[in-house]
Amino acid sequence: MKQLISIALLALFGVVIFIPDQVLSTWLYWSLFVLMFVLLGAYWFVSYWVSYSSAVALMNEKPRFSLYCAKVPVASTEDLVRGRLVITEKQVYLVQKVKPKGNRTTYKIVWSVSASAVCSISFGKVLGMRAGMILELDDDVQERFVSTTARKKKALIKQAFGWDVSPDSP
């Protein structure tokens, strides 16, 4: 599926670039741009999206919270590790979609830490101008996650860790 979308994107790009807009009708020419953006979204979905049910299938315990995000790697030359962050009573996991074997997509846990090792969370810029969440671990390590919605779910995240969620708490 990913290869078909790639080929379609390449073909549409070639049509838009190399066929003059006078040859195609105006509505068709601009519709090709819309179609390219739709295909780009489909490509992202097929490549990276991890559903809640797929992530939960790997867990041995009931999740308290789940959020699609991307982990910032230690080395700045590496790509973001996109997946679903799942918080359970005992662990925090990052589940990622891996290359399909045959026709079946598989998922794996690519990062985990004990939930008790997380001392605090903060929100802000985590990579360039990208907003996200920073998990402060008890061994003075920070794990950064890119997410535009994490700040809005601050109370739910704190509740998942079993922390105080009163309005006067930081």
Coordinates of N, CA and C in Angstrom, one line a residue:
M1 N 0.8 -1.2 0.0 CA 0.0 0.0 0.0 C 0.9 1.3 0.0
K2 N 1.9 1.2 0.8 CA 2.8 2.4 0.9 C 3.5 2.7 -0.4
Q3 N 3.9 1.6 -1.1 CA 4.5 1.8 -2.4 C 3.5 2.3 -3.4
L4 N 2.3 1.9 -3.4 CA 1.3 2.4 -4.3 C 1.0 3.9 -4.1
I5 N 1.0 4.3 -2.9 CA 0.8 5.7 -2.6 C 2.0 6.5 -3.0
S6 N 3.2 6.0 -2.8 CA 4.4 6.6 -3.3 C 4.4 6.8 -4.8
I7 N 4.0 5.8 -5.5 CA 4.0 5.9 -7.0 C 3.0 6.9 -7.4
A8 N 1.8 6.9 -6.8 CA 0.7 7.8 -7.1 C 1.2 9.3 -6.8
L9 N 1.8 9.5 -5.7 CA 2.3 10.8 -5.4 C 3.4 11.3 -6.4
L10 N 4.3 10.4 -6.8 CA 5.3 10.8 -7.8 C 4.6 11.1 -9.1
A11 N 3.7 10.3 -9.5 CA 3.0 10.6 -10.8 C 2.2 11.9 -10.8
L12 N 1.5 12.1 -9.7 CA 0.8 13.4 -9.6 C 1.7 14.6 -9.6
F13 N 2.8 14.5 -8.9 CA 3.8 15.5 -8.8 C 4.3 15.8 -10.3
G14 N 4.6 14.7 -11.0 CA 5.1 14.9 -12.4 C 4.1 15.6 -13.3
V15 N 2.8 15.2 -13.1 CA 1.8 15.9 -13.9 C 1.7 17.3 -13.6
V16 N 1.7 17.7 -12.3 CA 1.6 19.1 -11.9 C 2.8 19.9 -12.4
I17 N 3.9 19.3 -12.3 CA 5.2 20.1 -12.7 C 5.4 20.2 -14.2
F18 N 5.2 19.0 -14.9 CA 5.6 19.0 -16.3 C 4.5 19.3 -17.3
I19 N 3.3 19.1 -16.9 CA 2.2 19.5 -17.8 C 1.7 20.9 -17.5
P20 N 1.8 21.8 -18.5 CA 1.4 23.2 -18.2 C -0.1 23.3 -17.8
D21 N -0.3 24.2 -16.9 CA -1.7 24.4 -16.4 C -2.7 24.8 -17.5
Q22 N -2.2 25.3 -18.7 CA -3.1 25.6 -19.7 C -3.6 24.4 -20.4
V23 N -3.0 23.2 -20.3 CA -3.4 22.0 -21.0 C -4.6 21.4 -20.2
L24 N -4.5 21.5 -18.9 CA -5.6 20.9 -18.1 C -6.6 22.1 -17.7
S25 N -7.8 21.7 -17.4 CA -8.7 22.8 -17.0 C -8.3 23.2 -15.6
T26 N -8.6 24.4 -15.2 CA -8.2 25.0 -14.0 C -8.6 24.2 -12.8
W27 N -9.9 23.8 -12.7 CA -10.4 23.0 -11.6 C -9.6 21.7 -11.5
L28 N -9.3 21.0 -12.6 CA -8.6 19.7 -12.5 C -7.2 19.9 -12.1
Y29 N -6.5 21.0 -12.6 CA -5.1 21.3 -12.2 C -5.0 21.5 -10.7
W30 N -5.9 22.3 -10.1 CA -5.9 22.6 -8.6 C -6.4 21.4 -7.8
S31 N -7.2 20.6 -8.4 CA -7.7 19.4 -7.7 C -6.6 18.4 -7.5
L32 N -5.6 18.4 -8.5 CA -4.5 17.5 -8.3 C -3.6 17.8 -7.1
F33 N -3.5 19.1 -6.7 CA -2.8 19.5 -5.5 C -3.6 19.0 -4.3
V34 N -4.9 19.1 -4.3 CA -5.7 18.6 -3.2 C -5.5 17.1 -3.1
L35 N -5.5 16.4 -4.2 CA -5.3 14.9 -4.2 C -3.9 14.6 -3.7
M36 N -2.9 15.3 -4.0 CA -1.6 15.1 -3.5 C -1.5 15.2 -2.0
F37 N -2.2 16.2 -1.4 CA -2.2 16.4 0.0 C -3.0 15.2 0.7
V38 N -4.1 14.8 0.1 CA -4.8 13.6 0.6 C -3.9 12.4 0.6
L39 N -3.2 12.1 -0.5 CA -2.3 11.0 -0.6 C -1.2 11.1 0.4
L40 N -0.7 12.3 0.6 CA 0.4 12.5 1.6 C -0.1 12.1 3.0
G41 N -1.3 12.5 3.3 CA -1.9 12.1 4.6 C -2.1 10.6 4.7
A42 N -2.5 10.0 3.6 CA -2.7 8.5 3.6 C -1.3 7.9 3.8
Y43 N -0.3 8.4 3.2 CA 1.1 7.8 3.3 C 1.5 7.9 4.8
W44 N 1.3 9.1 5.4 CA 1.7 9.2 6.8 C 0.9 8.2 7.7
F45 N -0.4 8.1 7.4 CA -1.2 7.2 8.2 C -0.8 5.7 8.1
V46 N -0.5 5.3 6.8 CA 0.0 3.9 6.6 C 1.3 3.7 7.2
S47 N 2.2 4.7 7.2 CA 3.6 4.5 7.7 C 3.7 4.6 9.2
Y48 N 3.0 5.5 9.9 CA 3.3 5.8 11.2 C 2.1 5.6 12.3
W49 N 0.9 5.7 11.9 CA -0.2 5.7 12.9 C -0.3 4.3 13.6
V50 N -0.3 4.4 14.9 CA -0.6 3.3 15.8 C -1.9 3.5 16.5
S51 N -2.8 2.7 16.3 CA -4.1 2.8 17.0 C -4.1 2.4 18.4
Y52 N -5.0 2.9 19.2 CA -5.1 2.5 20.6 C -5.2 1.0 20.8
S53 N -6.1 0.4 20.0 CA -6.3 -1.0 20.1 C -5.1 -1.9 19.8
S54 N -4.3 -1.4 18.8 CA -3.1 -2.1 18.4 C -2.1 -2.0 19.5
A55 N -2.0 -0.9 20.1 CA -1.0 -0.7 21.2 C -1.4 -1.5 22.5
V56 N -2.7 -1.5 22.8 CA -3.2 -2.2 24.0 C -3.0 -3.7 23.8
A57 N -3.0 -4.2 22.6 CA -2.9 -5.6 22.4 C -1.5 -6.1 22.8
L58 N -0.5 -5.2 22.9 CA 0.8 -5.6 23.4 C 1.0 -5.6 24.9
M59 N 0.1 -4.9 25.6 CA 0.2 -4.7 27.0 C -0.3 -5.9 27.8
N60 N 0.3 -6.1 29.0 CA -0.1 -7.1 29.9 C -1.1 -6.6 31.0
E61 N -1.2 -5.3 31.0 CA -2.1 -4.6 31.9 C -2.9 -3.5 31.3
K62 N -4.0 -3.1 32.0 CA -4.9 -2.1 31.4 C -4.2 -0.7 31.3
P63 N -4.3 -0.1 30.2 CA -3.7 1.3 30.1 C -4.5 2.3 30.8
R64 N -3.8 3.3 31.4 CA -4.5 4.4 32.0 C -4.6 5.6 31.1
F65 N -3.7 5.7 30.1 CA -3.7 6.9 29.2 C -2.9 6.5 28.0
S66 N -3.3 7.1 26.9 CA -2.6 6.8 25.6 C -2.6 8.1 24.8
L67 N -1.5 8.3 24.0 CA -1.3 9.5 23.2 C -0.4 9.2 22.1
Y68 N -0.8 9.6 20.8 CA 0.1 9.5 19.7 C 1.1 10.6 19.8
C69 N 2.4 10.3 19.7 CA 3.4 11.2 19.8 C 4.7 10.7 19.1
A70 N 5.8 11.5 19.1 CA 7.0 11.1 18.6 C 8.1 11.3 19.6
K71 N 8.9 10.3 19.9 CA 10.0 10.4 20.8 C 11.2 11.1 20.1
V72 N 11.8 12.1 20.8 CA 13.0 12.7 20.2 C 14.2 11.8 20.6
P73 N 14.9 11.4 19.5 CA 16.1 10.5 19.8 C 17.2 11.3 20.5
V74 N 18.1 10.5 21.1 CA 19.3 11.1 21.8 C 20.2 11.8 20.7
A75 N 20.5 11.1 19.6 CA 21.3 11.7 18.6 C 20.5 12.6 17.7
S76 N 20.9 13.8 17.4 CA 20.1 14.7 16.6 C 20.1 14.4 15.2
T77 N 21.0 13.4 14.8 CA 21.0 13.0 13.4 C 19.9 12.0 13.0
E78 N 19.3 11.4 14.1 CA 18.3 10.3 13.9 C 16.9 10.9 13.7
D79 N 16.0 10.1 13.1 CA 14.7 10.6 12.9 C 13.9 10.4 14.1
L80 N 12.7 11.1 14.2 CA 11.8 10.9 15.4 C 11.3 9.5 15.4
V81 N 11.0 9.0 16.6 CA 10.5 7.6 16.7 C 9.0 7.8 17.0
R82 N 8.2 7.7 15.9 CA 6.7 8.0 16.0 C 6.0 6.7 16.5
G83 N 5.0 6.9 17.3 CA 4.2 5.8 17.8 C 3.2 6.3 18.9
R84 N 2.7 5.3 19.6 CA 1.7 5.6 20.7 C 2.3 5.4 22.0
L85 N 2.3 6.5 22.8 CA 2.8 6.4 24.2 C 1.6 5.9 25.1
V86 N 1.9 4.8 25.8 CA 0.9 4.2 26.6 C 1.4 4.2 28.1
I87 N 0.5 4.7 29.0 CA 0.9 4.7 30.4 C 0.0 3.7 31.1
T88 N 0.6 2.8 31.8 CA -0.1 1.8 32.6 C 0.2 2.0 34.0
E89 N -0.3 1.2 34.9 CA 0.0 1.4 36.3 C 1.5 1.2 36.7
K90 N 2.2 0.3 36.0 CA 3.5 0.0 36.3 C 4.6 0.5 35.3
Q91 N 4.2 0.7 34.0 CA 5.1 1.0 33.0 C 4.6 2.1 32.1
V92 N 5.6 2.7 31.4 CA 5.3 3.7 30.3 C 5.9 3.1 29.0
Y93 N 5.1 2.9 28.0 CA 5.6 2.3 26.8 C 5.5 3.2 25.6
L94 N 6.3 3.0 24.6 CA 6.1 3.6 23.3 C 6.0 2.5 22.3
V95 N 4.9 2.4 21.6 CA 4.6 1.3 20.6 C 4.7 1.9 19.2
Q96 N 5.5 1.3 18.4 CA 5.7 1.7 17.0 C 5.3 0.7 16.0
K97 N 4.8 1.2 14.9 CA 4.5 0.4 13.7 C 5.8 0.0 13.0
V98 N 6.0 -1.3 12.7 CA 7.2 -1.7 12.1 C 6.9 -2.2 10.7
K99 N 7.9 -2.4 9.9 CA 7.7 -2.8 8.5 C 6.8 -4.1 8.4
P100 N 5.9 -4.1 7.6 CA 5.0 -5.2 7.5 C 5.7 -6.5 6.9
K101 N 5.4 -7.6 7.5 CA 5.9 -8.8 7.0 C 4.8 -9.5 6.2
G102 N 5.0 -9.5 4.9 CA 3.9 -10.0 4.0 C 2.8 -9.0 4.0
N103 N 1.6 -9.3 4.2 CA 0.5 -8.4 4.2 C 0.1 -7.9 5.6
R104 N 0.8 -8.4 6.6 CA 0.3 -8.1 8.0 C 1.2 -7.0 8.6
T105 N 0.6 -6.0 9.2 CA 1.4 -5.0 9.9 C 1.6 -5.4 11.3
T106 N 2.9 -5.2 11.8 CA 3.2 -5.6 13.1 C 3.6 -4.4 14.0
Y107 N 3.5 -4.5 15.3 CA 3.8 -3.4 16.2 C 4.8 -4.0 17.2
K108 N 5.6 -3.1 17.7 CA 6.5 -3.5 18.8 C 6.7 -2.4 19.8
I109 N 7.1 -2.7 21.0 CA 7.5 -1.8 22.0 C 8.9 -1.4 21.8
V110 N 9.1 -0.1 21.5 CA 10.5 0.4 21.2 C 11.1 1.1 22.3
W111 N 10.3 1.5 23.3 CA 10.9 2.2 24.5 C 10.0 1.9 25.7
S112 N 10.5 1.7 26.8 CA 9.7 1.6 28.0 C 10.5 2.0 29.2
V113 N 9.8 2.5 30.2 CA 10.4 2.8 31.5 C 9.4 2.6 32.6
S114 N 9.8 2.3 33.8 CA 8.9 2.1 34.9 C 8.2 3.4 35.2
A115 N 6.9 3.3 35.5 CA 6.1 4.5 35.8 C 6.6 5.1 37.0
S116 N 7.1 4.4 38.0 CA 7.6 4.9 39.2 C 8.9 5.7 39.0
A117 N 9.6 5.5 37.9 CA 10.8 6.2 37.6 C 10.5 7.6 37.1
V118 N 9.3 7.9 36.7 CA 9.0 9.3 36.2 C 8.7 10.2 37.4
C119 N 9.5 11.2 37.6 CA 9.4 12.1 38.7 C 8.4 13.3 38.4
S120 N 8.5 13.8 37.2 CA 7.6 14.9 36.8 C 7.5 15.0 35.3
I121 N 6.6 15.8 34.9 CA 6.4 16.1 33.5 C 6.3 17.6 33.3
S122 N 6.8 18.1 32.2 CA 6.7 19.5 31.9 C 6.4 19.6 30.4
F123 N 6.0 20.8 30.0 CA 5.6 21.0 28.6 C 6.3 22.2 28.1
G124 N 6.6 22.2 26.8 CA 7.3 23.3 26.1 C 7.9 22.9 24.8
K125 N 8.8 23.6 24.3 CA 9.5 23.3 23.1 C 10.5 22.2 23.3
V126 N 10.4 21.1 22.6 CA 11.2 19.9 22.8 C 12.2 19.7 21.6
L127 N 11.9 20.2 20.5 CA 12.8 20.0 19.3 C 12.5 21.2 18.4
G128 N 13.5 22.1 18.3 CA 13.3 23.3 17.5 C 12.1 24.1 18.0
M129 N 11.1 24.3 17.1 CA 9.9 25.0 17.4 C 8.8 24.0 17.8
R130 N 9.0 22.8 17.8 CA 8.0 21.8 18.1 C 7.7 21.7 19.6
A131 N 6.4 21.8 19.8 CA 5.9 21.7 21.2 C 5.8 20.2 21.6
G132 N 5.9 20.0 22.9 CA 5.7 18.6 23.4 C 5.8 18.5 24.9
M133 N 6.2 17.3 25.3 CA 6.2 16.9 26.7 C 7.6 16.4 27.1
I134 N 8.0 16.7 28.3 CA 9.3 16.2 28.8 C 9.0 15.4 30.0
L135 N 9.5 14.2 30.0 CA 9.4 13.3 31.2 C 10.7 13.4 31.9
E136 N 10.6 13.8 33.2 CA 11.8 13.8 34.0 C 11.9 12.5 34.8
L137 N 13.0 11.7 34.6 CA 13.2 10.4 35.2 C 14.0 10.6 36.4
D138 N 13.9 9.6 37.3 CA 14.6 9.7 38.6 C 16.2 9.6 38.5
D139 N 16.7 9.2 37.4 CA 18.2 9.2 37.2 C 18.7 10.4 36.5
D140 N 18.0 11.5 36.6 CA 18.4 12.8 36.0 C 18.4 12.7 34.5
V141 N 17.5 11.9 33.9 CA 17.4 11.8 32.4 C 16.1 12.4 32.0
Q142 N 16.1 13.1 30.9 CA 14.9 13.7 30.3 C 14.6 13.0 29.0
E143 N 13.3 12.5 28.9 CA 12.9 12.0 27.7 C 11.9 12.9 27.1
R144 N 12.1 13.3 25.8 CA 11.3 14.3 25.2 C 10.4 13.7 24.1
F145 N 9.1 14.2 24.1 CA 8.1 13.7 23.1 C 7.5 14.8 22.4
V146 N 7.4 14.8 21.1 CA 6.8 15.8 20.3 C 5.3 15.5 20.3
S147 N 4.5 16.4 20.7 CA 3.0 16.2 20.7 C 2.4 17.6 20.8
T148 N 1.5 17.9 19.9 CA 0.8 19.2 19.9 C -0.4 19.2 20.9
T149 N -0.9 18.0 21.3 CA -2.0 17.9 22.2 C -1.7 17.5 23.6
A150 N -0.4 17.2 23.9 CA 0.0 16.8 25.3 C -0.3 17.8 26.3
R151 N -0.1 19.1 26.1 CA -0.3 20.1 27.1 C -1.8 20.2 27.4
K152 N -2.7 20.0 26.4 CA -4.1 20.0 26.7 C -4.6 18.9 27.6
K153 N -3.8 17.8 27.6 CA -4.2 16.6 28.3 C -3.3 16.4 29.6
K154 N -2.8 17.5 30.1 CA -1.9 17.5 31.3 C -2.6 16.8 32.5
A155 N -3.8 17.2 32.7 CA -4.5 16.6 33.9 C -4.7 15.1 33.7
L156 N -5.0 14.6 32.5 CA -5.2 13.2 32.3 C -3.9 12.5 32.4
I157 N -2.8 13.1 32.0 CA -1.5 12.4 32.1 C -1.1 12.3 33.6
K158 N -1.3 13.4 34.3 CA -0.9 13.3 35.8 C -1.8 12.3 36.5
Q159 N -3.1 12.2 36.1 CA -4.0 11.3 36.7 C -3.5 9.8 36.4
A160 N -3.0 9.6 35.2 CA -2.5 8.3 34.8 C -1.3 7.9 35.6
F161 N -0.5 8.8 36.0 CA 0.6 8.5 36.9 C 0.2 8.4 38.4
G162 N -1.0 8.8 38.7 CA -1.5 8.8 40.1 C -1.1 10.0 40.9
W163 N -0.8 11.1 40.2 CA -0.4 12.3 40.9 C -1.6 13.2 41.2
D164 N -1.4 14.2 42.0 CA -2.4 15.2 42.4 C -2.7 16.0 41.2
V165 N -4.0 16.1 40.9 CA -4.5 16.9 39.7 C -5.3 18.1 40.2
S166 N -5.1 18.6 41.4 CA -5.9 19.7 41.9 C -5.5 21.0 41.2
P167 N -6.3 22.0 41.0 CA -6.0 23.2 40.3 C -4.8 23.9 40.8
D168 N -4.5 23.9 42.1 CA -3.3 24.6 42.6 C -2.0 23.9 42.5
S169 N -2.0 22.6 42.0 CA -0.8 21.9 41.9 C -0.1 22.3 40.6
P170 N 1.3 22.3 40.5 CA 2.0 22.7 39.3 C 1.8 21.8 38.2

